[in-house]
mmCIF file of C-alpha atoms in Angstrom:
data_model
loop_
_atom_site.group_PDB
_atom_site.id
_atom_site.type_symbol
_atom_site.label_atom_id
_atom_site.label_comp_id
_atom_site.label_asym_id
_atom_site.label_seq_id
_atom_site.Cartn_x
_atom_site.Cartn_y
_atom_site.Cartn_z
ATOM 1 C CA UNK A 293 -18.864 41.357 -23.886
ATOM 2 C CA UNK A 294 -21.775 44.208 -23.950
ATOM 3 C CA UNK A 295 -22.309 45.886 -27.441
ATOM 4 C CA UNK A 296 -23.580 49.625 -27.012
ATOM 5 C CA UNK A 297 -25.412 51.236 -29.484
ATOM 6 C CA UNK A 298 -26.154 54.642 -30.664
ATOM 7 C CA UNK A 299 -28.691 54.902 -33.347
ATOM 8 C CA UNK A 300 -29.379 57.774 -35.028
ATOM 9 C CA UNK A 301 -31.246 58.867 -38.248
ATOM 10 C CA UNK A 302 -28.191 59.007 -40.464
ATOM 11 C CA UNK A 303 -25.815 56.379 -38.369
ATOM 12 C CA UNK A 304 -25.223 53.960 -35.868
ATOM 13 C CA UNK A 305 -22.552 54.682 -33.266
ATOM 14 C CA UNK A 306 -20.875 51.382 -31.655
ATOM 15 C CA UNK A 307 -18.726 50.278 -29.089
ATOM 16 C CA UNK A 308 -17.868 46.819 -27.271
ATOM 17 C CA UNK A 309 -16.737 46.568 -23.932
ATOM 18 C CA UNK A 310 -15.619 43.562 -21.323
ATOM 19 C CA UNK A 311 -18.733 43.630 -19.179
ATOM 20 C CA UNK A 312 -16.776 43.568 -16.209
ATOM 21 C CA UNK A 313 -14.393 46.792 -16.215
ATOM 22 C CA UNK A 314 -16.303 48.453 -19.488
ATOM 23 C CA UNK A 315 -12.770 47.985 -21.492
ATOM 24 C CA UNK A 316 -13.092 48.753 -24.723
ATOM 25 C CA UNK A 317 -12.963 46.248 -27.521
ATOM 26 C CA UNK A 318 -13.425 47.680 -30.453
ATOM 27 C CA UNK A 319 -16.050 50.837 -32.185
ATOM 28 C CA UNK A 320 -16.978 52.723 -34.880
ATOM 29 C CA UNK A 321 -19.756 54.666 -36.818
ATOM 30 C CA UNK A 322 -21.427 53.148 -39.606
ATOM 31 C CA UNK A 323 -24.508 54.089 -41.782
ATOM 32 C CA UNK A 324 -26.326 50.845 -42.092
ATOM 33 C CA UNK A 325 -27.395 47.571 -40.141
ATOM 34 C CA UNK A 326 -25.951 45.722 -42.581
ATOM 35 C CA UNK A 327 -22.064 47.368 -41.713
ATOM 36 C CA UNK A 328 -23.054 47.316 -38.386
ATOM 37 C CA UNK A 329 -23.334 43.651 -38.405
ATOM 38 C CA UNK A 330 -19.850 43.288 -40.183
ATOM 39 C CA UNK A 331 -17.903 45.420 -38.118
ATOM 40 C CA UNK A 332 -18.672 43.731 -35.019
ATOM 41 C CA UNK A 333 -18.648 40.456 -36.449
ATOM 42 C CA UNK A 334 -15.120 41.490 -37.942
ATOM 43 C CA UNK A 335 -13.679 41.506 -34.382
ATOM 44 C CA UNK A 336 -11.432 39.145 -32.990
ATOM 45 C CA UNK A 337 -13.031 36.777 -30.228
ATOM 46 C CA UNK A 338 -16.097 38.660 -30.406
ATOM 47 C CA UNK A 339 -18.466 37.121 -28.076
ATOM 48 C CA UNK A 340 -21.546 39.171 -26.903
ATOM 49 C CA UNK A 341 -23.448 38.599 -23.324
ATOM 50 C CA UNK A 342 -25.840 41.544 -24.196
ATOM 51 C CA UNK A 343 -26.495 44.362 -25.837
ATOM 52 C CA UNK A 344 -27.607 48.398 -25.185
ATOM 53 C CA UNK A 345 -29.532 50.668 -27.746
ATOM 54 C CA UNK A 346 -30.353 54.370 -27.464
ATOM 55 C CA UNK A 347 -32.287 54.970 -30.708
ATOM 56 C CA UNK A 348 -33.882 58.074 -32.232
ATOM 57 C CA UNK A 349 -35.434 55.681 -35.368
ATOM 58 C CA UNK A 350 -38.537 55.434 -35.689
ATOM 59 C CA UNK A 351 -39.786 51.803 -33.334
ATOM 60 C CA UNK A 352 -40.307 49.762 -36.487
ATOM 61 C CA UNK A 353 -36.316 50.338 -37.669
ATOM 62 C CA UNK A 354 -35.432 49.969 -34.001
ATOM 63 C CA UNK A 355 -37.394 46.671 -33.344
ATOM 64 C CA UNK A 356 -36.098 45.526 -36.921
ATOM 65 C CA UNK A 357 -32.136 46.372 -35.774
ATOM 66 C CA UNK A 358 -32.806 44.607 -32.668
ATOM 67 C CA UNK A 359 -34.226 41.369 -34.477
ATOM 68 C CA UNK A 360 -31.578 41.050 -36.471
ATOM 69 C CA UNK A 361 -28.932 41.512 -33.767
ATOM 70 C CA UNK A 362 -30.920 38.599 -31.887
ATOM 71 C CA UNK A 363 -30.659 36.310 -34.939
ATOM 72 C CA UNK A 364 -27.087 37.305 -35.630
ATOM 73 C CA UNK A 365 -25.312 37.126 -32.328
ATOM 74 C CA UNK A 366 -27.975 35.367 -30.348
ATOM 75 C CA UNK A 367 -28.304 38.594 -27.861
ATOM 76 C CA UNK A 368 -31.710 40.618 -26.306
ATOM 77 C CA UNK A 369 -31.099 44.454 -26.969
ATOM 78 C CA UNK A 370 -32.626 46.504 -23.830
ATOM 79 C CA UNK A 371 -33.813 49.608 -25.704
ATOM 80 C CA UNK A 372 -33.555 52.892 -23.671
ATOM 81 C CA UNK A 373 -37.149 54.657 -23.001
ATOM 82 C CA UNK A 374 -38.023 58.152 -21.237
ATOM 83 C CA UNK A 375 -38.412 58.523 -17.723
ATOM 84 C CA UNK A 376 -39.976 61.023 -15.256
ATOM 85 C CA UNK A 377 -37.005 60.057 -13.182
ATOM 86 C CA UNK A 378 -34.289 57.791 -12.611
ATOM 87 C CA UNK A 379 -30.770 57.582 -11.303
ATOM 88 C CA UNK A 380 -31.252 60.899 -8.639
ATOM 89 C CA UNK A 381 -32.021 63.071 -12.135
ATOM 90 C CA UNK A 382 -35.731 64.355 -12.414
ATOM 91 C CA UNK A 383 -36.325 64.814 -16.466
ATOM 92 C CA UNK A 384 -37.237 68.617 -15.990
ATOM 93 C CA UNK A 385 -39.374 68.682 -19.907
ATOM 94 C CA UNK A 386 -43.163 69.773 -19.471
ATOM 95 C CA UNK A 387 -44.561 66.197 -21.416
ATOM 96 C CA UNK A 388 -40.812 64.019 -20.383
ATOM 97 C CA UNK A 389 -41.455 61.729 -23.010
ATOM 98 C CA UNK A 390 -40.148 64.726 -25.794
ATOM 99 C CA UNK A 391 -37.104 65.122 -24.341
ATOM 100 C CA UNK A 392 -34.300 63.485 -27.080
ATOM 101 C CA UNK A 393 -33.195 60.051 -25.255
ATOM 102 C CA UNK A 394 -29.407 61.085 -26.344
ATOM 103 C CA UNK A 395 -29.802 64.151 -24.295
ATOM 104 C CA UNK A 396 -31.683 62.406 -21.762
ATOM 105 C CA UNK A 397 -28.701 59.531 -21.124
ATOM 106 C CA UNK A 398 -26.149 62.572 -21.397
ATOM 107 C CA UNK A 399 -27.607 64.435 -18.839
ATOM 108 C CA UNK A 400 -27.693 60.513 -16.575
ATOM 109 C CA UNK A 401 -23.971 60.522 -17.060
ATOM 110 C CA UNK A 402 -23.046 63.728 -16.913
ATOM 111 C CA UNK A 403 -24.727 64.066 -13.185
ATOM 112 C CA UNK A 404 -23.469 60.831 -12.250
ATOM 113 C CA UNK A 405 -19.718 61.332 -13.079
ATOM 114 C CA UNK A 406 -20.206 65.140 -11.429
ATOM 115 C CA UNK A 407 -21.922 63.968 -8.486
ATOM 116 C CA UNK A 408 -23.768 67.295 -8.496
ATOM 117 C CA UNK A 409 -24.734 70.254 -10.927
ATOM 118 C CA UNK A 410 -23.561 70.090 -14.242
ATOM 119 C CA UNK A 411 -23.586 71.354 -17.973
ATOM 120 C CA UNK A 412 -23.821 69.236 -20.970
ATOM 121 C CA UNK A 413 -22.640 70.892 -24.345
ATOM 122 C CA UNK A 414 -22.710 68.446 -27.137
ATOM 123 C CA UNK A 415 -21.943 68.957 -30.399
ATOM 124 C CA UNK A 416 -23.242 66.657 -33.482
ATOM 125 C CA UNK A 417 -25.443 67.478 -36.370
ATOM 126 C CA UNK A 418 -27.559 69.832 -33.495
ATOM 127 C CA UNK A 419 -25.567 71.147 -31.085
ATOM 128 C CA UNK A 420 -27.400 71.063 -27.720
ATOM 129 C CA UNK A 421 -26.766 72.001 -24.261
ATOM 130 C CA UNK A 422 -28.695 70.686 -20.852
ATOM 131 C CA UNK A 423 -28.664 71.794 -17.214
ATOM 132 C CA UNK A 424 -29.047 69.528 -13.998
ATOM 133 C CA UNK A 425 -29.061 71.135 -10.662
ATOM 134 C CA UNK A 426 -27.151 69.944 -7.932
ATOM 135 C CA UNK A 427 -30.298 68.000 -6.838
ATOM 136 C CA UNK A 428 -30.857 66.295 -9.940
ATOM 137 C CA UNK A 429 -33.604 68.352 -11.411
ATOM 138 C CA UNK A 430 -33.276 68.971 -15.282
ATOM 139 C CA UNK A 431 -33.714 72.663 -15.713
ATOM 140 C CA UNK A 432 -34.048 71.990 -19.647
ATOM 141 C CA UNK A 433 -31.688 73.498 -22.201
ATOM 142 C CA UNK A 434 -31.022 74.663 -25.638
ATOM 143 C CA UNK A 435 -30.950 73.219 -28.920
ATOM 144 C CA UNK A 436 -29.666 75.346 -32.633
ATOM 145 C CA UNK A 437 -27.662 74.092 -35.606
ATOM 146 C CA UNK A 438 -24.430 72.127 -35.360
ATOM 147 C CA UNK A 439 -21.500 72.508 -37.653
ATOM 148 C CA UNK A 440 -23.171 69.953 -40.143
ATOM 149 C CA UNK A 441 -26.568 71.462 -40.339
ATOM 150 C CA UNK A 442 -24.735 75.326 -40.569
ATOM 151 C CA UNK A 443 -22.591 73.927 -43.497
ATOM 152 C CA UNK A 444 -25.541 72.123 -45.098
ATOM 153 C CA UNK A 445 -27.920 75.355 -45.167
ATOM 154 C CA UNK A 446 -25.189 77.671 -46.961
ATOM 155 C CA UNK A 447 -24.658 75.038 -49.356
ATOM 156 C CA UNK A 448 -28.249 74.620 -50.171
ATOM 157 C CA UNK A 449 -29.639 78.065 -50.189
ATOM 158 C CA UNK A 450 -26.505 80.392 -51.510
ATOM 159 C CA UNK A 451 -25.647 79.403 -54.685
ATOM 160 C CA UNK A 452 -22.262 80.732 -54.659
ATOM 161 C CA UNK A 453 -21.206 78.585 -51.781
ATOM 162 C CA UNK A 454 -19.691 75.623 -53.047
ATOM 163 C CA UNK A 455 -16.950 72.936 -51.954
ATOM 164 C CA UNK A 456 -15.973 69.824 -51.208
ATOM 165 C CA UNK A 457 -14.906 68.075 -47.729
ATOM 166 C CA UNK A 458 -11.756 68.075 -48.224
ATOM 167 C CA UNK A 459 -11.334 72.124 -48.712
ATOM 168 C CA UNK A 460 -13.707 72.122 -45.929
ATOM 169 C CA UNK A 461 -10.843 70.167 -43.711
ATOM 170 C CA UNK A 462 -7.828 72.344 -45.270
ATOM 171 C CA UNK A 463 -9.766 75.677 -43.966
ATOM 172 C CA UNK A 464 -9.560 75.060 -40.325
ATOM 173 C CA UNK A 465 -6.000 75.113 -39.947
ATOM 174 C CA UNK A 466 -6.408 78.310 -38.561
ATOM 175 C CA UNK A 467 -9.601 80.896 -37.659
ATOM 176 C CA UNK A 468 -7.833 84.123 -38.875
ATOM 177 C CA UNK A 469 -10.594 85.837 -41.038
ATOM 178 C CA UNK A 470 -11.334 84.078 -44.216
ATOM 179 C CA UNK A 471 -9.564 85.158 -47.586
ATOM 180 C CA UNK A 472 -11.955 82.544 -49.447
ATOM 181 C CA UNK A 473 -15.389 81.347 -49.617
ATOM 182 C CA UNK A 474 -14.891 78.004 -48.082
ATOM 183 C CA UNK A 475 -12.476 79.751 -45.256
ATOM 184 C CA UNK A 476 -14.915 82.054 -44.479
ATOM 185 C CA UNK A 477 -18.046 79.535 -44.005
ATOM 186 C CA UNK A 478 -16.036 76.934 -41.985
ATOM 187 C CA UNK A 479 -14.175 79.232 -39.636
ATOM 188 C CA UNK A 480 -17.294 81.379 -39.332
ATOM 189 C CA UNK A 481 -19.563 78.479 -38.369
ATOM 190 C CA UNK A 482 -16.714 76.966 -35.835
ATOM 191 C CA UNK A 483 -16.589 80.627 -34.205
ATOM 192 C CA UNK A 484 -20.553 80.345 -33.941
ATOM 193 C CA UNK A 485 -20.177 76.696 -32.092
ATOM 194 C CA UNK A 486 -17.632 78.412 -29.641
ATOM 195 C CA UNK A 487 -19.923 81.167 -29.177
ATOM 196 C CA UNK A 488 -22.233 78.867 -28.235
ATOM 197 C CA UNK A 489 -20.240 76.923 -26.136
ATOM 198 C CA UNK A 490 -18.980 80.194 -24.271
ATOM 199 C CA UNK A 491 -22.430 81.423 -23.724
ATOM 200 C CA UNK A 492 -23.894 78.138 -22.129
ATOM 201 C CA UNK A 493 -21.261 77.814 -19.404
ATOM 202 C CA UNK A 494 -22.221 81.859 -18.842
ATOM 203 C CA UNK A 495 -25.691 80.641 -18.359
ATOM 204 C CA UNK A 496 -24.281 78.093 -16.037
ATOM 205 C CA UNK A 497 -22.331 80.401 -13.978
ATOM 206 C CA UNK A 498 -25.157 82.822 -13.334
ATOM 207 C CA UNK A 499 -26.906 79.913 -12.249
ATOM 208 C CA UNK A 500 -24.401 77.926 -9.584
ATOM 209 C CA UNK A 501 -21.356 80.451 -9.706
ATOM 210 C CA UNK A 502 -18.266 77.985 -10.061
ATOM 211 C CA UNK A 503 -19.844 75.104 -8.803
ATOM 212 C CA UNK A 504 -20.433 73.352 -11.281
ATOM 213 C CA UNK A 505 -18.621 70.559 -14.121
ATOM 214 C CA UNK A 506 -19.459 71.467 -18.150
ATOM 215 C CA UNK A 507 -18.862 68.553 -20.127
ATOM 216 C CA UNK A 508 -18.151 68.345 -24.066
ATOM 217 C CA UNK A 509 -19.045 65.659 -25.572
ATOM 218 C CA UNK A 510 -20.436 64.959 -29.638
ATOM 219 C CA UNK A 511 -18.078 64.362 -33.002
ATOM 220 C CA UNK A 512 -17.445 68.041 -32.917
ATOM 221 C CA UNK A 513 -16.240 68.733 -29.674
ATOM 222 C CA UNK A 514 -12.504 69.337 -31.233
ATOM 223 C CA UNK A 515 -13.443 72.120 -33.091
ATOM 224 C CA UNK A 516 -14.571 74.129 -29.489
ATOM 225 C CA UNK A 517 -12.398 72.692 -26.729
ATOM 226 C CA UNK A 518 -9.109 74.908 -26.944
ATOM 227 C CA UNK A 519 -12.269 77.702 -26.323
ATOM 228 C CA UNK A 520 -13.455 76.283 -23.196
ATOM 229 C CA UNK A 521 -10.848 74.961 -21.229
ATOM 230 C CA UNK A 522 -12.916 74.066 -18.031
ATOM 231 C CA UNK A 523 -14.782 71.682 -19.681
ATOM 232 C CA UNK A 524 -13.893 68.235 -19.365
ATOM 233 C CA UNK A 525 -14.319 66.052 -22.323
ATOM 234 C CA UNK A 526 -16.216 63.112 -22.546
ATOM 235 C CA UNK A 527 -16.806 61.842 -25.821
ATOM 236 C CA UNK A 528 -18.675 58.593 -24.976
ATOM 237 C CA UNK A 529 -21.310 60.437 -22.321
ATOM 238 C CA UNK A 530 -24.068 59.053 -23.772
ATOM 239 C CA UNK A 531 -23.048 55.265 -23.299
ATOM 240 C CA UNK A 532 -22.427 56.261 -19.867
ATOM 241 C CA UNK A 533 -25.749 56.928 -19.573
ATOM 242 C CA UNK A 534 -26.613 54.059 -21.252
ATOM 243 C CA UNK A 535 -25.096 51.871 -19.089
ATOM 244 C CA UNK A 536 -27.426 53.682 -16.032
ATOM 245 C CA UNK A 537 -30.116 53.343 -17.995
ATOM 246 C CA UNK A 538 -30.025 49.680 -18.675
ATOM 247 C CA UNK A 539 -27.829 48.079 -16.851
ATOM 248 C CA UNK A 540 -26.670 44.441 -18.148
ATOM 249 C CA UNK A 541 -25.342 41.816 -15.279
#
């Protein structure tokens, strides 16, 4: 069994899969090493061959996450690094090592699962977008505000804008205009995602016409898909990238 890993500031994304057919064993999200180590270790049979990381921690937390996986389940974590190139995709960023690695492994799996040009819309705390030509060069992309961040900065800065998650949750039932504070924010800010959404595969089509594949992928990706039909959903394209690259035997 392979254990994935997708670190970011806040948490720690994680899947286990059968290194032979990538089955899934078990995953989760979890804000510390500590319930990263119990979840896994929670699962039934667990025995682990190897182990993946794509982290956006600084390399001290990284190297002290891998240690401890070492000492715990006896496993080397290959940590994913920038590249000028790999897997027919040509990292199209001025100075490659600033491109974001979980953009960098998207845009890996996207192009390998499309065989050609493709769009990657993901949507987590940032919501980002990334184009690869049909020859694998990276033509860059675009980065603004996820739902989290959007929600976070109306909170903060208008002092009238206050509520909990669970009113937050209730208000997207439907996107009719808002008849109360917390209506308006959330369906406003999901409207801005689709927007956003809408306008990238625009960008996309003025580029390659209709031949291309969009991909959704990133914990918000509900909120926009019934918006953007074409795009096929992927919600694990990072680990797919992962897997590219570093590949486990």
């Amino acid at each position: 069994m392979i254990l994935e890993l997708d670190c970011g500031n806040s948490f720690i994304k994680w899947r286990v899969i059968h290194a032979g057919d990538a089955t899934i064993v078990g995953g989760g999200i979890v804000d510390s090493d500590q319930a990263l180590l119990a979840e896994v270790s929670a699962l039934p049979s667990v025995r682990l061959s190897g182990s993946r990381m794509v982290s956006v921690r600084s390399e001290e937390e990284t190297d002290a996450l891998c240690l401890q996986l070492a000492q715990h389940f006896g496993v080397r974590v290959l940590v994913a690094h920038p590249a000028r190139e790999m897997a027919g995709v040509r990292n199209g960023y001025d100075d490659y090592q600033r491109l974001g690695m979980d953009r960098w492994l998207a845009a890996l799996g996207a192009y390998h699962l499309a065989k050609g040009a493709c769009l990657v819309i993901d949507l987590g705390t940032a919501a980002k977008a990334d184009f690869v030509a049909a020859d694998g060069q990276h033509l860059g992309g675009y980065i603004c505000p996820g739902m989290p961040l959007m929600r976070s900065q109306l909170r903060t800065h208008t002092r009238r804008i206050r509520y909990d998650d669970a009113s937050a949750e209730r208000a997207l039932i439907s996107l009719v205009p808002g008849r109360s504070t917390v209506e308006a924010v959330e369906r406003g800010c999901v409207l801005m995602l689709q927007g956003f959404a809408r306008t990238q595969i625009e960008q996309a089509q003025v580029l390659w016409g209709e031949s291309f594949t969009a991909f959704l992928t990133g914990g918000d990706a509900p909120l926009v898909r019934d918006a953007v039909p074409q795009v096929r959903v992927v919600p694990d394209l990072v680990f797919v990238g992962l897997a590219i690259a570093c590949p486990l035997g």
